[in-house]
């Protein structure tokens, strides 16, 4: 049976979903990191892993309420409500900030990920050669992903499904950005553009455009659902049997991802985003003094500290809630 929560608790889960959704929109930032820091990561993975065809049998035999409690569907509903609302409402804001204030936004996320590394790494209970090796592998894999050259492909339906399948695996892994994986696949602008087209068509009552956008979104979400179900079993097994190795690997992922969120970059190539703007595609991390323009070092450091404190205070709040519950 699922954990009993009050309405306020479910509202808090929705807020955590909002934060996850916002993070997943940004290439380089992982919603899985937010879930881990927010204290809902293992519950999310375990809940997804538990869902199977027997859900419908329980629904038919004992009713919807028992089914929802048995499979923790209220938790999932509250969380995915937050994620969905965040993606629909913040997609334009995040892309605006990336276009207009990239240094400050990346500075904030750099501090956030530094704090996440400290937190997740601190959960490792014992260190040995295997744990250290797992961490190194995580760093290498994540770093290689950040410097990989994106693919270029069309917006076929099968490719949109595949994009959802692959991206959702990254989205639930702390340190690996699902949206950055979409960027590497060449489908980031396609997916973000589809979300924007869906909202615009809905507001304009353009049912022809709405049908096309809805079909693409359904295929993408179906890919996400299949990817979640497949990979949740792997993560559940790893956490149950190799927790320290898994935590080390995830910590390594986040360390390697720092290359992507380092604020000061030299642009090597551009791509056109969903709004039709030219934005950086391939970039190289450089020192602030070599940045072409105002490096805004003080402001970036301030935003990085705010990002760090955001995670630090969230961790302290979560720990205090756990102690009060005991």
Short mmCIF file of C-alpha atoms in Angstrom, two decimals:
data_model
loop_
_atom_site.label_atom_id
_atom_site.label_comp_id
_atom_site.label_asym_id
_atom_site.label_seq_id
_atom_site.Cartn_x
_atom_site.Cartn_y
_atom_site.Cartn_z
CA UNK A 1 0.00 0.00 0.00
CA UNK A 2 1.12 3.58 -0.61
CA UNK A 3 2.20 6.04 2.04
CA UNK A 4 -0.73 8.02 3.51
CA UNK A 5 -0.40 11.69 2.58
CA UNK A 6 -2.43 14.78 3.38
CA UNK A 7 -3.63 17.20 0.72
CA UNK A 8 -0.77 19.52 1.68
CA UNK A 9 1.71 16.67 1.15
CA UNK A 10 0.35 16.03 -2.33
CA UNK A 11 0.57 19.75 -3.08
CA UNK A 12 4.24 19.58 -2.08
CA UNK A 13 4.75 16.61 -4.43
CA UNK A 14 3.22 18.69 -7.23
CA UNK A 15 5.63 21.53 -6.44
CA UNK A 16 8.51 19.05 -6.67
CA UNK A 17 7.09 17.98 -10.03
CA UNK A 18 7.09 21.61 -11.14
CA UNK A 19 10.78 21.82 -10.27
CA UNK A 20 11.51 18.55 -12.10
CA UNK A 21 9.66 19.75 -15.20
CA UNK A 22 11.52 23.05 -15.21
CA UNK A 23 14.85 21.24 -14.93
CA UNK A 24 13.99 18.80 -17.70
CA UNK A 25 13.28 21.64 -20.13
CA UNK A 26 16.86 22.92 -19.82
CA UNK A 27 19.57 21.05 -21.77
CA UNK A 28 22.19 20.08 -19.20
CA UNK A 29 19.98 19.90 -16.10
CA UNK A 30 18.38 16.65 -14.90
CA UNK A 31 14.92 16.29 -13.42
CA UNK A 32 16.25 13.12 -11.80
CA UNK A 33 18.65 15.25 -9.77
CA UNK A 34 15.74 17.33 -8.46
CA UNK A 35 13.80 14.15 -7.60
CA UNK A 36 16.79 12.75 -5.72
CA UNK A 37 17.37 15.93 -3.71
CA UNK A 38 13.64 16.30 -3.04
CA UNK A 39 13.61 12.85 -1.45
CA UNK A 40 11.19 11.21 -3.90
CA UNK A 41 13.59 9.50 -6.30
CA UNK A 42 13.49 5.94 -4.98
CA UNK A 43 9.73 6.14 -4.36
CA UNK A 44 9.22 7.30 -7.95
CA UNK A 45 11.30 4.45 -9.41
CA UNK A 46 9.74 1.83 -7.12
CA UNK A 47 6.21 3.05 -7.90
CA UNK A 48 6.76 2.90 -11.65
CA UNK A 49 8.37 -0.52 -11.37
CA UNK A 50 5.39 -1.88 -9.42
CA UNK A 51 2.81 -0.93 -12.06
CA UNK A 52 1.82 -3.84 -14.30
CA UNK A 53 -1.23 -5.42 -15.91
CA UNK A 54 -2.56 -6.58 -12.52
CA UNK A 55 -3.45 -2.94 -11.87
CA UNK A 56 -6.59 -3.40 -13.96
CA UNK A 57 -7.49 -6.59 -12.13
CA UNK A 58 -7.37 -4.76 -8.78
CA UNK A 59 -9.44 -1.92 -10.27
CA UNK A 60 -12.12 -4.34 -11.51
CA UNK A 61 -12.22 -6.43 -8.33
CA UNK A 62 -11.75 -3.84 -5.55
CA UNK A 63 -12.44 -0.46 -7.13
CA UNK A 64 -10.49 2.60 -8.22
CA UNK A 65 -9.69 3.85 -4.70
CA UNK A 66 -8.04 0.58 -3.64
CA UNK A 67 -6.14 0.44 -6.94
CA UNK A 68 -4.89 4.02 -6.47
CA UNK A 69 -3.67 3.23 -2.95
CA UNK A 70 -2.13 -0.11 -3.90
CA UNK A 71 -0.11 1.32 -6.78
CA UNK A 72 0.59 4.76 -5.26
CA UNK A 73 -1.18 6.44 -8.19
CA UNK A 74 -2.07 9.57 -6.22
CA UNK A 75 1.65 10.24 -5.76
CA UNK A 76 2.31 9.69 -9.47
CA UNK A 77 -0.68 11.83 -10.44
CA UNK A 78 0.41 14.73 -8.24
CA UNK A 79 4.00 14.51 -9.46
CA UNK A 80 3.19 14.23 -13.18
CA UNK A 81 0.65 17.05 -12.83
CA UNK A 82 3.47 19.29 -11.65
CA UNK A 83 5.85 18.09 -14.37
CA UNK A 84 3.25 18.59 -17.11
CA UNK A 85 2.19 22.05 -15.90
CA UNK A 86 5.83 23.08 -15.63
CA UNK A 87 6.75 21.96 -19.13
CA UNK A 88 3.67 23.60 -20.67
CA UNK A 89 4.02 26.87 -18.76
CA UNK A 90 7.78 27.27 -18.40
CA UNK A 91 9.00 26.12 -21.81
CA UNK A 92 8.83 29.66 -23.19
CA UNK A 93 10.32 31.22 -20.04
CA UNK A 94 13.28 28.84 -19.91
CA UNK A 95 14.05 29.29 -23.61
CA UNK A 96 13.77 33.08 -23.12
CA UNK A 97 16.25 32.98 -20.22
CA UNK A 98 18.60 30.77 -22.23
CA UNK A 99 18.48 33.32 -25.06
CA UNK A 100 18.65 36.52 -23.01
CA UNK A 101 20.44 35.67 -19.74
CA UNK A 102 22.40 32.44 -20.34
CA UNK A 103 25.32 33.23 -18.01
CA UNK A 104 23.08 33.84 -15.01
CA UNK A 105 20.87 30.82 -15.69
CA UNK A 106 23.84 28.47 -16.14
CA UNK A 107 25.47 29.96 -13.04
CA UNK A 108 22.37 29.09 -11.01
CA UNK A 109 22.28 25.53 -12.34
CA UNK A 110 26.03 25.10 -11.83
CA UNK A 111 25.59 25.86 -8.13
CA UNK A 112 22.56 23.59 -7.99
CA UNK A 113 24.48 20.65 -9.44
CA UNK A 114 27.52 21.25 -7.18
CA UNK A 115 25.21 20.97 -4.17
CA UNK A 116 23.58 17.89 -5.70
CA UNK A 117 26.98 16.22 -6.09
CA UNK A 118 27.75 16.87 -2.42
CA UNK A 119 24.36 15.52 -1.38
CA UNK A 120 24.23 12.39 -3.54
CA UNK A 121 27.91 11.57 -2.95
CA UNK A 122 27.30 11.94 0.77
CA UNK A 123 24.76 9.10 0.62
CA UNK A 124 27.52 6.59 -0.22
CA UNK A 125 28.05 4.58 2.97
CA UNK A 126 31.33 2.87 2.10
CA UNK A 127 34.09 3.39 -0.45
CA UNK A 128 36.10 0.71 -2.23
CA UNK A 129 37.72 0.18 -5.61
CA UNK A 130 34.44 -0.78 -7.30
CA UNK A 131 32.65 2.31 -5.98
CA UNK A 132 35.47 4.61 -7.11
CA UNK A 133 35.56 2.91 -10.53
CA UNK A 134 31.79 3.35 -10.91
CA UNK A 135 32.19 7.05 -10.14
CA UNK A 136 34.96 7.43 -12.72
CA UNK A 137 32.88 5.62 -15.36
CA UNK A 138 29.97 7.95 -14.60
CA UNK A 139 32.19 11.02 -15.04
CA UNK A 140 33.57 9.79 -18.37
CA UNK A 141 30.19 8.78 -19.82
CA UNK A 142 28.50 12.03 -18.79
CA UNK A 143 31.38 14.20 -20.02
CA UNK A 144 31.46 12.45 -23.41
CA UNK A 145 27.72 13.08 -23.75
CA UNK A 146 28.23 16.82 -23.14
CA UNK A 147 30.79 17.12 -25.97
CA UNK A 148 29.09 14.77 -28.44
CA UNK A 149 27.97 16.19 -31.79
CA UNK A 150 24.17 16.20 -32.23
CA UNK A 151 22.50 14.15 -34.92
CA UNK A 152 20.32 15.57 -37.65
CA UNK A 153 17.14 13.70 -38.57
CA UNK A 154 13.53 14.22 -39.57
CA UNK A 155 10.46 14.39 -37.37
CA UNK A 156 9.05 10.97 -38.28
CA UNK A 157 6.59 9.39 -35.86
CA UNK A 158 8.83 6.43 -35.02
CA UNK A 159 11.69 8.80 -34.28
CA UNK A 160 9.53 10.87 -31.92
CA UNK A 161 8.60 7.66 -30.05
CA UNK A 162 12.28 6.62 -29.89
CA UNK A 163 13.23 10.09 -28.65
CA UNK A 164 10.77 9.77 -25.78
CA UNK A 165 12.03 6.28 -24.93
CA UNK A 166 15.68 7.39 -24.76
CA UNK A 167 15.15 10.83 -23.23
CA UNK A 168 13.02 9.63 -20.31
CA UNK A 169 15.81 7.25 -19.25
CA UNK A 170 18.15 10.23 -19.03
CA UNK A 171 15.53 12.40 -17.35
CA UNK A 172 15.23 10.04 -14.38
CA UNK A 173 19.00 9.64 -14.03
CA UNK A 174 20.50 12.31 -11.78
CA UNK A 175 23.20 14.17 -13.71
CA UNK A 176 22.12 13.23 -17.23
CA UNK A 177 19.79 15.73 -18.90
CA UNK A 178 16.95 14.26 -20.92
CA UNK A 179 16.54 17.49 -22.88
CA UNK A 180 20.25 17.45 -23.73
CA UNK A 181 19.87 13.88 -25.00
CA UNK A 182 17.03 15.20 -27.19
CA UNK A 183 19.41 17.89 -28.42
CA UNK A 184 21.99 15.24 -29.29
CA UNK A 185 19.35 13.23 -31.12
CA UNK A 186 18.31 16.30 -33.07
CA UNK A 187 14.76 16.23 -31.67
CA UNK A 188 14.92 18.90 -28.93
CA UNK A 189 13.50 21.68 -31.13
CA UNK A 190 10.95 19.22 -32.56
CA UNK A 191 9.59 18.24 -29.13
CA UNK A 192 9.68 21.74 -27.64
CA UNK A 193 8.10 23.11 -30.81
CA UNK A 194 5.37 20.47 -30.63
CA UNK A 195 4.57 21.49 -27.05
CA UNK A 196 4.37 25.13 -28.11
CA UNK A 197 2.23 24.27 -31.17
CA UNK A 198 -0.13 22.21 -29.01
CA UNK A 199 -0.70 25.10 -26.59
CA UNK A 200 -1.07 27.66 -29.40
CA UNK A 201 -3.49 25.43 -31.36
CA UNK A 202 -5.53 24.77 -28.22
CA UNK A 203 -5.85 28.48 -27.46
CA UNK A 204 -6.67 29.28 -31.10
CA UNK A 205 -9.16 26.38 -31.46
CA UNK A 206 -7.20 25.24 -34.51
CA UNK A 207 -8.28 21.59 -34.45
CA UNK A 208 -6.26 20.57 -37.50
CA UNK A 209 -2.98 21.76 -35.96
CA UNK A 210 -4.11 20.46 -32.57
CA UNK A 211 -4.62 16.95 -33.95
CA UNK A 212 -1.11 16.79 -35.45
CA UNK A 213 0.57 18.21 -32.34
CA UNK A 214 -1.46 15.94 -30.04
CA UNK A 215 -0.51 12.83 -32.04
CA UNK A 216 3.18 13.69 -31.79
CA UNK A 217 2.91 14.40 -28.07
CA UNK A 218 1.05 11.12 -27.48
CA UNK A 219 3.76 9.19 -29.34
CA UNK A 220 6.48 10.98 -27.38
CA UNK A 221 4.75 10.30 -24.07
CA UNK A 222 4.15 6.67 -25.05
CA UNK A 223 7.87 6.34 -25.67
CA UNK A 224 8.47 7.90 -22.25
CA UNK A 225 6.09 5.45 -20.55
CA UNK A 226 7.74 2.42 -22.18
CA UNK A 227 11.22 3.73 -21.37
CA UNK A 228 10.25 4.43 -17.76
CA UNK A 229 8.77 0.97 -17.29
CA UNK A 230 11.77 -0.81 -18.82
CA UNK A 231 14.45 1.18 -17.04
CA UNK A 232 12.71 1.44 -13.66
CA UNK A 233 13.27 -2.30 -13.19
CA UNK A 234 17.00 -1.85 -13.79
CA UNK A 235 17.22 1.07 -11.34
CA UNK A 236 15.15 -0.71 -8.70
CA UNK A 237 17.41 -3.76 -8.92
CA UNK A 238 20.56 -1.62 -8.72
CA UNK A 239 19.36 0.34 -5.70
CA UNK A 240 18.36 -2.84 -3.87
CA UNK A 241 21.53 -4.80 -4.59
CA UNK A 242 24.28 -2.29 -5.42
CA UNK A 243 23.27 0.94 -3.72
CA UNK A 244 26.78 2.34 -3.15
CA UNK A 245 27.88 1.53 -6.70
CA UNK A 246 24.70 3.10 -8.10
CA UNK A 247 25.10 6.25 -6.01
CA UNK A 248 28.74 6.54 -7.11
CA UNK A 249 27.74 6.15 -10.76
CA UNK A 250 25.05 8.83 -10.40
CA UNK A 251 27.49 11.14 -8.63
CA UNK A 252 29.91 10.63 -11.50
CA UNK A 253 27.16 11.49 -13.98
CA UNK A 254 26.62 14.81 -12.24
CA UNK A 255 30.33 15.63 -12.07
CA UNK A 256 30.68 15.00 -15.79
CA UNK A 257 27.58 17.12 -16.48
CA UNK A 258 29.29 20.18 -14.94
CA UNK A 259 31.03 20.70 -18.28
CA UNK A 260 27.64 21.34 -19.89
CA UNK A 261 26.43 23.84 -17.28
CA UNK A 262 29.74 25.73 -16.96
CA UNK A 263 28.56 29.30 -17.68
CA UNK A 264 31.42 30.59 -19.82
CA UNK A 265 31.53 29.03 -23.28
CA UNK A 266 33.01 29.54 -26.70
CA UNK A 267 30.39 28.76 -29.34
CA UNK A 268 31.59 26.34 -32.02
CA UNK A 269 28.27 26.02 -33.92
CA UNK A 270 24.62 27.09 -33.74
CA UNK A 271 21.18 25.55 -34.31
CA UNK A 272 17.69 26.98 -34.77
CA UNK A 273 15.43 26.51 -31.75
CA UNK A 274 11.64 26.08 -31.69
CA UNK A 275 11.17 29.87 -31.74
CA UNK A 276 13.24 30.22 -34.91
CA UNK A 277 16.22 31.76 -33.10
CA UNK A 278 19.86 30.84 -33.61
CA UNK A 279 21.18 29.41 -30.33
CA UNK A 280 24.46 27.68 -29.40
CA UNK A 281 24.69 23.98 -30.27
CA UNK A 282 28.31 22.91 -29.83
CA UNK A 283 30.26 24.84 -27.20
CA UNK A 284 33.61 24.67 -25.47
CA UNK A 285 34.12 25.57 -21.80
CA UNK A 286 36.55 28.45 -21.32
CA UNK A 287 37.83 30.66 -18.48
CA UNK A 288 35.80 33.81 -17.71
CA UNK A 289 38.64 36.10 -18.88
CA UNK A 290 38.50 34.47 -22.32
CA UNK A 291 34.74 34.97 -22.69
CA UNK A 292 33.63 37.06 -25.68
CA UNK A 293 31.61 39.75 -23.90
CA UNK A 294 30.85 40.74 -20.31
CA UNK A 295 31.53 37.62 -18.20
CA UNK A 296 29.40 38.98 -15.31
CA UNK A 297 31.59 37.04 -12.89
CA UNK A 298 30.12 38.51 -9.70
CA UNK A 299 26.51 37.97 -10.78
CA UNK A 300 27.25 34.42 -11.95
CA UNK A 301 28.89 33.60 -8.62
CA UNK A 302 25.91 35.07 -6.74
CA UNK A 303 23.48 32.95 -8.80
CA UNK A 304 25.67 29.87 -8.28
CA UNK A 305 25.58 30.43 -4.52
CA UNK A 306 21.79 30.84 -4.67
CA UNK A 307 21.57 27.58 -6.63
CA UNK A 308 23.77 25.82 -4.08
CA UNK A 309 21.74 27.17 -1.15
CA UNK A 310 18.50 26.17 -2.85
CA UNK A 311 19.53 22.51 -2.71
CA UNK A 312 21.12 22.87 0.71
CA UNK A 313 17.97 24.39 2.23
CA UNK A 314 15.75 21.86 0.44
CA UNK A 315 17.85 19.05 1.91
CA UNK A 316 17.66 20.57 5.40
CA UNK A 317 13.89 20.98 5.05
CA UNK A 318 13.46 17.38 3.87
CA UNK A 319 15.59 16.06 6.74
CA UNK A 320 13.64 18.08 9.32
CA UNK A 321 10.34 16.76 7.94
CA UNK A 322 11.66 13.18 8.18
CA UNK A 323 12.77 13.70 11.82
CA UNK A 324 9.41 15.21 12.74
CA UNK A 325 7.64 12.24 11.16
CA UNK A 326 9.54 9.76 13.32
#
